[in-house]
């Protein structure tokens, strides 16, 4: 089962030791973000998922190499290196790789 981690501190870098890491960048008040977080809590995948607040975790979102286009923004990292963006559908249906 996947492990959902919602950052309490601005420390995304601490999770980059994971082989593959899914990062969800969200903004409070985003309805789609809230629904996706609920869905990811019940996800059956093996991946670690880190949820990053775009307003309060300013250092962590700097690891996303582009301007954040919308919320939620989903990105795949391997050993701390950004690989690519993911769609909500890819994540929900576990089509990450």
Tab-separated table of N, CA, C and O in Angstrom:
chain	number	residue	atom	x	y	z
A	1	UNK	N	0.840	-1.182	0.000
A	1	UNK	CA	0.000	0.000	0.000
A	1	UNK	C	0.886	1.248	0.000
A	1	UNK	O	1.920	1.279	0.643
A	2	UNK	N	0.483	2.247	-0.726
A	2	UNK	CA	1.279	3.463	-0.801
A	2	UNK	C	1.272	4.189	0.535
A	2	UNK	O	0.382	4.012	1.359
A	3	UNK	N	2.280	4.991	0.727
A	3	UNK	CA	2.408	5.745	1.961
A	3	UNK	C	2.231	7.217	1.631
A	3	UNK	O	3.031	7.795	0.890
A	4	UNK	N	1.180	7.839	2.152
A	4	UNK	CA	0.894	9.248	1.920
A	4	UNK	C	1.480	10.053	3.066
A	4	UNK	O	1.163	9.812	4.222
A	5	UNK	N	2.338	11.000	2.716
A	5	UNK	CA	3.010	11.836	3.700
A	5	UNK	C	2.673	13.290	3.391
A	5	UNK	O	3.009	13.786	2.316
A	6	UNK	N	2.000	13.945	4.320
A	6	UNK	CA	1.711	15.368	4.141
A	6	UNK	C	2.741	16.141	4.943
A	6	UNK	O	2.848	15.981	6.162
A	7	UNK	N	3.541	16.951	4.245
A	7	UNK	CA	4.618	17.672	4.920
A	7	UNK	C	4.071	18.577	6.013
A	7	UNK	O	3.109	19.310	5.808
A	8	UNK	N	4.703	18.524	7.159
A	8	UNK	CA	4.414	19.456	8.255
A	8	UNK	C	5.493	20.543	8.288
A	8	UNK	O	5.244	21.657	8.713
A	9	UNK	N	6.685	20.153	7.847
A	9	UNK	CA	7.815	21.092	7.746
A	9	UNK	C	8.177	21.212	6.274
A	9	UNK	O	7.792	20.385	5.454
A	10	UNK	N	8.965	22.208	5.951
A	10	UNK	CA	9.375	22.458	4.571
A	10	UNK	C	10.598	21.597	4.240
A	10	UNK	O	11.696	22.088	4.040
A	11	UNK	N	10.392	20.264	4.182
A	11	UNK	CA	11.518	19.332	4.100
A	11	UNK	C	11.353	18.234	3.045
A	11	UNK	O	11.703	17.085	3.281
A	12	UNK	N	10.875	18.584	1.882
A	12	UNK	CA	10.730	17.596	0.810
A	12	UNK	C	12.038	16.876	0.537
A	12	UNK	O	12.069	15.683	0.279
A	13	UNK	N	13.131	17.588	0.611
A	13	UNK	CA	14.445	17.019	0.302
A	13	UNK	C	14.745	15.777	1.163
A	13	UNK	O	15.447	14.872	0.720
A	14	UNK	N	14.181	15.695	2.344
A	14	UNK	CA	14.414	14.534	3.218
A	14	UNK	C	13.854	13.241	2.634
A	14	UNK	O	14.259	12.154	3.030
A	15	UNK	N	12.938	13.342	1.698
A	15	UNK	CA	12.300	12.161	1.108
A	15	UNK	C	12.927	11.752	-0.230
A	15	UNK	O	12.515	10.773	-0.821
A	16	UNK	N	13.907	12.500	-0.673
A	16	UNK	CA	14.523	12.207	-1.965
A	16	UNK	C	15.415	10.969	-1.940
A	16	UNK	O	15.931	10.571	-2.970
A	17	UNK	N	15.592	10.355	-0.812
A	17	UNK	CA	16.355	9.104	-0.761
A	17	UNK	C	15.520	7.930	-1.269
A	17	UNK	O	16.066	6.871	-1.552
A	18	UNK	N	14.203	8.137	-1.365
A	18	UNK	CA	13.322	7.098	-1.910
A	18	UNK	C	13.668	6.897	-3.378
A	18	UNK	O	13.985	7.844	-4.083
A	19	UNK	N	13.602	5.670	-3.848
A	19	UNK	CA	13.889	5.403	-5.255
A	19	UNK	C	12.983	6.204	-6.164
A	19	UNK	O	13.409	7.023	-6.956
A	20	UNK	N	11.684	5.992	-6.024
A	20	UNK	CA	10.692	6.734	-6.808
A	20	UNK	C	9.752	7.414	-5.833
A	20	UNK	O	9.316	6.808	-4.855
A	21	UNK	N	9.465	8.658	-6.136
A	21	UNK	CA	8.659	9.465	-5.235
A	21	UNK	C	7.663	10.273	-6.042
A	21	UNK	O	8.039	10.940	-7.008
A	22	UNK	N	6.417	10.180	-5.668
A	22	UNK	CA	5.377	10.984	-6.281
A	22	UNK	C	5.153	12.197	-5.386
A	22	UNK	O	4.993	12.053	-4.175
A	23	UNK	N	5.161	13.378	-5.986
A	23	UNK	CA	4.944	14.613	-5.237
A	23	UNK	C	3.680	15.280	-5.761
A	23	UNK	O	3.504	15.443	-6.968
A	24	UNK	N	2.810	15.627	-4.826
A	24	UNK	CA	1.597	16.362	-5.163
A	24	UNK	C	1.728	17.752	-4.563
A	24	UNK	O	1.847	17.899	-3.350
A	25	UNK	N	1.709	18.767	-5.414
A	25	UNK	CA	1.755	20.153	-4.958
A	25	UNK	C	0.321	20.670	-4.977
A	25	UNK	O	-0.351	20.592	-6.001
A	26	UNK	N	-0.115	21.173	-3.831
A	26	UNK	CA	-1.511	21.593	-3.718
A	26	UNK	C	-1.609	22.961	-3.068
A	26	UNK	O	-0.627	23.500	-2.549
A	27	UNK	N	-2.793	23.480	-3.095
A	27	UNK	CA	-3.102	24.751	-2.449
A	27	UNK	C	-4.359	24.538	-1.613
A	27	UNK	O	-5.322	23.925	-2.081
A	28	UNK	N	-4.335	25.030	-0.373
A	28	UNK	CA	-5.515	24.877	0.481
A	28	UNK	C	-6.714	25.554	-0.166
A	28	UNK	O	-6.586	26.590	-0.801
A	29	UNK	N	-7.863	24.919	-0.023
A	29	UNK	CA	-9.075	25.446	-0.621
A	29	UNK	C	-9.341	24.896	-2.017
A	29	UNK	O	-10.380	25.168	-2.606
A	30	UNK	N	-8.425	24.105	-2.544
A	30	UNK	CA	-8.589	23.488	-3.857
A	30	UNK	C	-9.400	22.197	-3.677
A	30	UNK	O	-8.916	21.231	-3.074
A	31	UNK	N	-10.631	22.201	-4.180
A	31	UNK	CA	-11.508	21.045	-4.024
A	31	UNK	C	-10.956	19.785	-4.663
A	31	UNK	O	-11.026	18.703	-4.085
A	32	UNK	N	-10.409	19.915	-5.857
A	32	UNK	CA	-9.824	18.753	-6.543
A	32	UNK	C	-8.650	18.202	-5.734
A	32	UNK	O	-8.466	16.981	-5.646
A	33	UNK	N	-7.865	19.085	-5.141
A	33	UNK	CA	-6.723	18.647	-4.318
A	33	UNK	C	-7.211	17.820	-3.130
A	33	UNK	O	-6.646	16.766	-2.828
A	34	UNK	N	-8.257	18.297	-2.466
A	34	UNK	CA	-8.801	17.576	-1.312
A	34	UNK	C	-9.324	16.207	-1.711
A	34	UNK	O	-9.074	15.207	-1.032
A	35	UNK	N	-10.041	16.145	-2.833
A	35	UNK	CA	-10.572	14.850	-3.302
A	35	UNK	C	-9.440	13.892	-3.668
A	35	UNK	O	-9.496	12.702	-3.357
A	36	UNK	N	-8.406	14.423	-4.319
A	36	UNK	CA	-7.289	13.564	-4.716
A	36	UNK	C	-6.520	13.058	-3.492
A	36	UNK	O	-6.132	11.891	-3.454
A	37	UNK	N	-6.308	13.902	-2.501
A	37	UNK	CA	-5.634	13.447	-1.275
A	37	UNK	C	-6.399	12.292	-0.635
A	37	UNK	O	-5.798	11.305	-0.214
A	38	UNK	N	-7.725	12.398	-0.583
A	38	UNK	CA	-8.547	11.314	-0.030
A	38	UNK	C	-8.363	10.037	-0.835
A	38	UNK	O	-8.212	8.954	-0.285
A	39	UNK	N	-8.385	10.181	-2.143
A	39	UNK	CA	-8.231	9.012	-3.018
A	39	UNK	C	-6.844	8.391	-2.850
A	39	UNK	O	-6.703	7.169	-2.817
A	40	UNK	N	-5.820	9.215	-2.736
A	40	UNK	CA	-4.455	8.701	-2.603
A	40	UNK	C	-4.241	7.994	-1.272
A	40	UNK	O	-3.414	7.088	-1.176
A	41	UNK	N	-4.980	8.389	-0.265
A	41	UNK	CA	-4.892	7.719	1.030
A	41	UNK	C	-5.276	6.251	0.897
A	41	UNK	O	-4.725	5.389	1.569
A	42	UNK	N	-6.187	5.965	-0.014
A	42	UNK	CA	-6.656	4.593	-0.218
A	42	UNK	C	-5.987	3.904	-1.402
A	42	UNK	O	-6.384	2.817	-1.784
A	43	UNK	N	-4.986	4.529	-1.990
A	43	UNK	CA	-4.302	3.992	-3.161
A	43	UNK	C	-3.593	2.679	-2.809
A	43	UNK	O	-2.995	2.561	-1.746
A	44	UNK	N	-3.645	1.732	-3.703
A	44	UNK	CA	-3.039	0.420	-3.469
A	44	UNK	C	-1.618	0.303	-4.022
A	44	UNK	O	-1.041	-0.763	-3.983
A	45	UNK	N	-1.071	1.386	-4.542
A	45	UNK	CA	0.274	1.333	-5.109
A	45	UNK	C	1.345	1.166	-4.044
A	45	UNK	O	1.082	1.217	-2.850
A	46	UNK	N	2.560	0.967	-4.494
A	46	UNK	CA	3.688	0.765	-3.591
A	46	UNK	C	4.500	2.041	-3.370
A	46	UNK	O	5.476	2.039	-2.644
A	47	UNK	N	4.101	3.120	-3.985
A	47	UNK	CA	4.908	4.332	-3.984
A	47	UNK	C	4.692	5.182	-2.744
A	47	UNK	O	3.649	5.138	-2.115
A	48	UNK	N	5.715	5.975	-2.438
A	48	UNK	CA	5.586	7.008	-1.427
A	48	UNK	C	5.057	8.250	-2.127
A	48	UNK	O	5.527	8.613	-3.202
A	49	UNK	N	4.079	8.884	-1.517
A	49	UNK	CA	3.469	10.086	-2.065
A	49	UNK	C	3.640	11.186	-1.037
A	49	UNK	O	3.203	11.048	0.110
A	50	UNK	N	4.290	12.279	-1.440
A	50	UNK	CA	4.488	13.407	-0.537
A	50	UNK	C	3.621	14.558	-1.009
A	50	UNK	O	3.663	14.940	-2.182
A	51	UNK	N	2.835	15.096	-0.088
A	51	UNK	CA	1.923	16.196	-0.378
A	51	UNK	C	2.558	17.484	0.136
A	51	UNK	O	2.901	17.583	1.313
A	52	UNK	N	2.727	18.448	-0.777
A	52	UNK	CA	3.441	19.691	-0.481
A	52	UNK	C	2.491	20.873	-0.658
A	52	UNK	O	1.912	21.052	-1.727
A	53	UNK	N	2.368	21.694	0.373
A	53	UNK	CA	1.547	22.903	0.308
A	53	UNK	C	2.340	23.994	-0.412
A	53	UNK	O	3.421	24.394	0.043
A	54	UNK	N	1.804	24.493	-1.514
A	54	UNK	CA	2.519	25.469	-2.348
A	54	UNK	C	2.679	26.825	-1.667
A	54	UNK	O	3.551	27.606	-2.048
A	55	UNK	N	1.878	27.111	-0.674
A	55	UNK	CA	1.934	28.403	0.001
A	55	UNK	C	2.906	28.381	1.176
A	55	UNK	O	3.679	29.320	1.373
A	56	UNK	N	2.912	27.309	1.948
A	56	UNK	CA	3.733	27.274	3.157
A	56	UNK	C	5.074	26.563	2.994
A	56	UNK	O	5.945	26.715	3.839
A	57	UNK	N	5.250	25.797	1.933
A	57	UNK	CA	6.502	25.041	1.747
A	57	UNK	C	7.274	25.577	0.539
A	57	UNK	O	7.495	24.873	-0.451
A	58	UNK	N	7.682	26.816	0.652
A	58	UNK	CA	8.302	27.508	-0.482
A	58	UNK	C	9.642	26.916	-0.899
A	58	UNK	O	9.964	26.899	-2.086
A	59	UNK	N	10.416	26.408	0.031
A	59	UNK	CA	11.692	25.775	-0.333
A	59	UNK	C	11.436	24.466	-1.069
A	59	UNK	O	12.066	24.182	-2.089
A	60	UNK	N	10.486	23.691	-0.596
A	60	UNK	CA	10.197	22.394	-1.212
A	60	UNK	C	9.692	22.529	-2.644
A	60	UNK	O	10.055	21.730	-3.508
A	61	UNK	N	8.860	23.538	-2.920
A	61	UNK	CA	8.342	23.646	-4.282
A	61	UNK	C	9.391	24.131	-5.269
A	61	UNK	O	9.208	24.004	-6.476
A	62	UNK	N	10.524	24.613	-4.776
A	62	UNK	CA	11.607	25.005	-5.687
A	62	UNK	C	12.223	23.794	-6.390
A	62	UNK	O	12.905	23.937	-7.396
A	63	UNK	N	11.985	22.601	-5.874
A	63	UNK	CA	12.488	21.390	-6.529
A	63	UNK	C	11.656	21.017	-7.756
A	63	UNK	O	12.041	20.145	-8.522
A	64	UNK	N	10.517	21.656	-7.909
A	64	UNK	CA	9.728	21.480	-9.127
A	64	UNK	C	10.313	22.454	-10.152
A	64	UNK	O	10.349	23.662	-9.920
A	65	UNK	N	10.806	21.971	-11.293
A	65	UNK	CA	11.629	22.790	-12.184
A	65	UNK	C	10.891	23.790	-13.072
A	65	UNK	O	11.522	24.502	-13.843
A	66	UNK	N	9.583	23.831	-12.971
A	66	UNK	CA	8.808	24.726	-13.831
A	66	UNK	C	7.905	25.599	-12.974
A	66	UNK	O	7.794	25.392	-11.768
A	67	UNK	N	7.233	26.531	-13.622
A	67	UNK	CA	6.188	27.277	-12.945
A	67	UNK	C	5.022	26.327	-12.710
A	67	UNK	O	4.657	25.553	-13.606
A	68	UNK	N	4.444	26.369	-11.535
A	68	UNK	CA	3.332	25.480	-11.224
A	68	UNK	C	2.136	25.897	-12.082
A	68	UNK	O	1.636	27.008	-11.944
A	69	UNK	N	1.683	25.001	-12.976
A	69	UNK	CA	0.638	25.381	-13.928
A	69	UNK	C	-0.770	25.401	-13.340
A	69	UNK	O	-1.619	26.155	-13.784
A	70	UNK	N	-1.033	24.545	-12.350
A	70	UNK	CA	-2.372	24.418	-11.759
A	70	UNK	C	-2.251	23.542	-10.521
A	70	UNK	O	-1.197	22.948	-10.262
A	71	UNK	N	-3.343	23.470	-9.776
A	71	UNK	CA	-3.385	22.620	-8.585
A	71	UNK	C	-4.469	21.569	-8.768
A	71	UNK	O	-5.537	21.891	-9.275
A	72	UNK	N	-4.194	20.347	-8.416
A	72	UNK	CA	-2.913	19.840	-7.952
A	72	UNK	C	-1.947	19.620	-9.119
A	72	UNK	O	-2.368	19.308	-10.234
A	73	UNK	N	-0.678	19.803	-8.843
A	73	UNK	CA	0.368	19.453	-9.793
A	73	UNK	C	1.038	18.192	-9.265
A	73	UNK	O	1.381	18.110	-8.082
A	74	UNK	N	1.196	17.213	-10.136
A	74	UNK	CA	1.761	15.917	-9.760
A	74	UNK	C	3.049	15.689	-10.525
A	74	UNK	O	3.091	15.878	-11.742
A	75	UNK	N	4.090	15.283	-9.803
A	75	UNK	CA	5.391	15.081	-10.441
A	75	UNK	C	6.050	13.821	-9.901
A	75	UNK	O	5.883	13.468	-8.736
A	76	UNK	N	6.801	13.185	-10.768
A	76	UNK	CA	7.543	11.986	-10.410
A	76	UNK	C	9.023	12.339	-10.271
A	76	UNK	O	9.584	13.022	-11.133
A	77	UNK	N	9.640	11.871	-9.183
A	77	UNK	CA	11.065	12.070	-8.922
A	77	UNK	C	11.708	10.710	-8.713
A	77	UNK	O	11.077	9.790	-8.190
A	78	UNK	N	12.953	10.595	-9.123
A	78	UNK	CA	13.747	9.396	-8.834
A	78	UNK	C	15.038	9.838	-8.186
A	78	UNK	O	15.802	10.609	-8.775
A	79	UNK	N	15.246	9.368	-6.951
A	79	UNK	CA	16.442	9.718	-6.182
A	79	UNK	C	16.700	11.227	-6.206
A	79	UNK	O	17.822	11.665	-6.400
A	80	UNK	N	15.639	11.981	-6.028
A	80	UNK	CA	15.752	13.431	-5.932
A	80	UNK	C	15.744	14.183	-7.239
A	80	UNK	O	15.730	15.406	-7.250
A	81	UNK	N	15.720	13.483	-8.341
A	81	UNK	CA	15.749	14.134	-9.651
A	81	UNK	C	14.358	14.131	-10.281
A	81	UNK	O	13.704	13.094	-10.361
A	82	UNK	N	13.923	15.316	-10.704
A	82	UNK	CA	12.630	15.432	-11.376
A	82	UNK	C	12.665	14.631	-12.667
A	82	UNK	O	13.599	14.734	-13.457
A	83	UNK	N	11.629	13.824	-12.889
A	83	UNK	CA	11.541	13.027	-14.112
A	83	UNK	C	10.473	13.568	-15.062
A	83	UNK	O	10.727	13.773	-16.231
A	84	UNK	N	9.249	13.745	-14.531
A	84	UNK	CA	8.182	14.225	-15.409
A	84	UNK	C	6.923	14.532	-14.601
A	84	UNK	O	6.782	14.104	-13.458
A	85	UNK	N	6.021	15.254	-15.257
A	85	UNK	CA	4.707	15.512	-14.682
A	85	UNK	C	3.814	14.307	-14.914
A	85	UNK	O	4.038	13.523	-15.850
A	86	UNK	N	2.815	14.188	-14.074
A	86	UNK	CA	1.830	13.122	-14.195
A	86	UNK	C	0.438	13.735	-14.201
A	86	UNK	O	0.223	14.803	-13.627
A	87	UNK	N	-0.488	13.048	-14.813
A	87	UNK	CA	-1.879	13.485	-14.779
A	87	UNK	C	-2.571	12.849	-13.577
A	87	UNK	O	-2.111	11.827	-13.045
A	88	UNK	N	-3.679	13.428	-13.193
A	88	UNK	CA	-4.478	12.853	-12.111
A	88	UNK	C	-4.885	11.429	-12.474
A	88	UNK	O	-4.821	10.516	-11.644
A	89	UNK	N	-5.271	11.220	-13.721
A	89	UNK	CA	-5.699	9.887	-14.158
A	89	UNK	C	-4.572	8.861	-14.036
A	89	UNK	O	-4.803	7.727	-13.617
A	90	UNK	N	-3.359	9.252	-14.403
A	90	UNK	CA	-2.229	8.323	-14.290
A	90	UNK	C	-2.021	7.896	-12.842
A	90	UNK	O	-1.733	6.731	-12.570
A	91	UNK	N	-2.179	8.818	-11.942
A	91	UNK	CA	-1.969	8.515	-10.527
A	91	UNK	C	-3.114	7.670	-9.975
A	91	UNK	O	-2.894	6.648	-9.317
A	92	UNK	N	-4.339	8.063	-10.249
A	92	UNK	CA	-5.506	7.335	-9.731
A	92	UNK	C	-5.514	5.897	-10.229
A	92	UNK	O	-5.787	4.967	-9.480
A	93	UNK	N	-5.205	5.700	-11.511
A	93	UNK	CA	-5.253	4.356	-12.088
A	93	UNK	C	-3.899	3.651	-12.038
A	93	UNK	O	-3.700	2.640	-12.693
A	94	UNK	N	-2.985	4.214	-11.236
A	94	UNK	CA	-1.679	3.600	-11.002
A	94	UNK	C	-0.919	3.319	-12.292
A	94	UNK	O	-0.354	2.251	-12.481
A	95	UNK	N	-0.927	4.282	-13.199
A	95	UNK	CA	-0.204	4.184	-14.466
A	95	UNK	C	0.974	5.150	-14.459
A	95	UNK	O	1.180	5.907	-15.401
A	96	UNK	N	1.751	5.090	-13.420
A	96	UNK	CA	2.834	6.045	-13.210
A	96	UNK	C	4.047	5.729	-14.054
A	96	UNK	O	4.739	6.607	-14.531
A	97	UNK	N	4.322	4.446	-14.305
A	97	UNK	CA	5.576	4.090	-14.979
A	97	UNK	C	5.336	3.613	-16.377
A	97	UNK	O	4.463	3.014	-16.749
